[in-house]
C-alpha positions as a Markdown table, in Angstrom:
| # | Residue | x | y | z |
|---|---|---|---|---|
| 1 | Met | 13.7 | -10.4 | -2.6 |
| 2 | Ile | 11.1 | -8.3 | -4.5 |
| 3 | Val | 9.7 | -4.9 | -3.5 |
| 4 | Asp | 6.2 | -4.1 | -4.5 |
| 5 | Val | 6.1 | -0.4 | -5.3 |
| 6 | Arg | 2.5 | 0.8 | -5.3 |
| 7 | Thr | 1.8 | 4.4 | -6.5 |
| 8 | Tyr | -1.7 | 5.9 | -6.2 |
| 9 | Arg | -3.0 | 9.3 | -7.3 |
| 10 | Val | -5.4 | 10.8 | -4.9 |
| 11 | Lys | -8.1 | 13.4 | -5.7 |
| 12 | Pro | -7.0 | 17.0 | -5.0 |
| 13 | Gly | -7.6 | 18.0 | -1.4 |
| 14 | Lys | -8.4 | 14.4 | -0.3 |
| 15 | Met | -4.9 | 13.2 | 0.8 |
| 16 | Pro | -5.6 | 13.9 | 4.5 |
| 17 | His | -8.9 | 12.0 | 4.3 |
| 18 | Glu | -7.3 | 9.1 | 2.4 |
| 19 | Leu | -4.5 | 8.8 | 5.0 |
| 20 | Asp | -7.0 | 9.0 | 7.9 |
| 21 | Leu | -9.2 | 6.3 | 6.3 |
| 22 | Tyr | -6.2 | 4.0 | 5.8 |
| 23 | Asp | -4.8 | 4.6 | 9.3 |
| 24 | Lys | -8.2 | 3.8 | 11.0 |
| 25 | His | -9.3 | 0.9 | 8.8 |
| 26 | Gly | -6.6 | -0.4 | 6.5 |
| 27 | Leu | -3.3 | -0.3 | 8.3 |
| 28 | Ala | -3.9 | -3.0 | 11.0 |
| 29 | Pro | -5.2 | -5.7 | 8.7 |
| 30 | Gln | -2.5 | -5.0 | 6.0 |
| 31 | Val | 0.3 | -5.0 | 8.6 |
| 32 | Arg | -1.1 | -8.2 | 10.0 |
| 33 | His | -0.6 | -10.0 | 6.7 |
| 34 | Leu | 2.2 | -8.1 | 5.0 |
| 35 | Gly | 4.3 | -6.8 | 7.9 |
| 36 | Phe | 5.1 | -3.1 | 8.1 |
| 37 | Pro | 5.9 | -1.4 | 4.8 |
| 38 | Leu | 9.4 | -0.4 | 3.9 |
| 39 | Ala | 8.0 | 3.0 | 3.2 |
| 40 | Tyr | 4.6 | 4.8 | 3.1 |
| 41 | Leu | 5.0 | 8.2 | 1.6 |
| 42 | Tyr | 3.0 | 11.1 | 0.2 |
| 43 | Ser | 4.2 | 13.9 | -2.0 |
| 44 | Glu | 4.9 | 17.3 | -0.6 |
| 45 | Ser | 6.0 | 18.8 | -4.0 |
| 46 | Gly | 6.4 | 17.7 | -7.6 |
| 47 | Asp | 3.8 | 15.2 | -8.6 |
| 48 | Ile | 1.4 | 16.3 | -5.8 |
| 49 | Asn | -1.6 | 14.1 | -4.8 |
| 50 | Thr | 0.7 | 11.0 | -5.0 |
| 51 | Leu | 0.9 | 8.3 | -2.4 |
| 52 | Val | 3.6 | 5.6 | -2.7 |
| 53 | His | 4.2 | 2.6 | -0.5 |
| 54 | Leu | 6.7 | -0.2 | -0.7 |
| 55 | Trp | 6.3 | -3.7 | 0.5 |
| 56 | Val | 9.1 | -6.3 | 0.8 |
| 57 | Phe | 8.5 | -10.0 | -0.1 |
| 58 | Glu | 10.8 | -13.0 | -0.4 |
| 59 | Asp | 9.6 | -13.6 | -3.9 |
| 60 | Ala | 6.5 | -13.6 | -6.1 |
| 61 | Ala | 5.1 | -16.7 | -4.4 |
| 62 | Asp | 5.5 | -15.1 | -0.9 |
| 63 | Arg | 3.8 | -12.0 | -2.2 |
| 64 | Ala | 0.9 | -14.0 | -3.7 |
| 65 | Arg | 0.4 | -16.0 | -0.5 |
| 66 | Arg | 0.4 | -13.1 | 1.9 |
| 67 | Arg | -1.8 | -10.9 | -0.3 |
| 68 | Ala | -4.3 | -13.8 | -0.7 |
| 69 | Ala | -4.5 | -14.1 | 3.1 |
| 70 | Met | -5.0 | -10.4 | 3.4 |
| 71 | Met | -7.7 | -10.4 | 0.7 |
| 72 | Ser | -9.7 | -13.0 | 2.7 |
| 73 | Asp | -9.5 | -11.0 | 5.9 |
| 74 | Pro | -12.9 | -9.5 | 6.7 |
| 75 | Glu | -11.4 | -6.4 | 8.2 |
| 76 | Trp | -9.4 | -5.8 | 5.0 |
| 77 | Gln | -12.6 | -6.3 | 3.0 |
| 78 | Thr | -14.3 | -3.7 | 5.2 |
| 79 | Tyr | -11.5 | -1.3 | 4.4 |
| 80 | Leu | -11.8 | -1.9 | 0.7 |
| 81 | Arg | -15.5 | -1.2 | 0.8 |
| 82 | Leu | -15.0 | 2.0 | 2.8 |
| 83 | Ala | -12.2 | 3.1 | 0.4 |
| 84 | Asp | -14.4 | 2.4 | -2.6 |
| 85 | Asp | -17.3 | 4.3 | -1.1 |
| 86 | Ala | -15.1 | 7.3 | -0.3 |
| 87 | Gly | -13.7 | 7.4 | -3.8 |
| 88 | Phe | -10.5 | 9.3 | -2.9 |
| 89 | Leu | -8.3 | 7.4 | -5.3 |
| 90 | Val | -8.0 | 8.3 | -9.0 |
| 91 | Asp | -5.6 | 5.6 | -10.3 |
| 92 | Gln | -3.0 | 3.0 | -9.2 |
| 93 | Arg | 0.3 | 1.7 | -10.6 |
| 94 | Asn | 2.2 | -1.2 | -9.3 |
| 95 | Ser | 5.8 | -2.4 | -10.1 |
| 96 | Leu | 7.6 | -5.4 | -8.7 |
| 97 | Met | 11.2 | -4.4 | -8.3 |
| 98 | Val | 14.4 | -6.0 | -7.2 |
| 99 | Pro | 17.2 | -4.2 | -5.3 |
| 100 | Ala | 20.6 | -3.6 | -6.9 |
| 101 | Ser | 23.4 | -5.6 | -5.3 |
| 102 | Phe | 24.7 | -2.5 | -3.6 |
| 103 | Ala | 21.4 | -1.3 | -2.2 |
| 104 | Pro | 21.2 | -1.1 | 1.6 |
| 105 | Ile | 18.1 | -3.4 | 1.5 |
| 106 | Lys | 19.1 | -6.9 | 2.7 |
| 107 | Arg | 18.6 | -9.4 | -0.1 |
């Protein structure tokens, strides 16, 4: 199992707009291909303007296959265009992680 940890920094004051855009246009096609995220979180304190979501995959090949299918989905492509036009995101970091043997995530 791998967990794709995706961290985005959002422009100050734009978090509600980013979440609304994703909810209306990105969530459905992403869930259709990747399943529901393990977590989808935004910061309330500390490193504010941060959005983190975690996606679980069997392995790197599963991740590649499912993300390729998502990228070919016209509805996802529409969301990507809308997100690019909106310009709410500042940067992105991704890490592929594996759970420790004692983690409550089922391996």
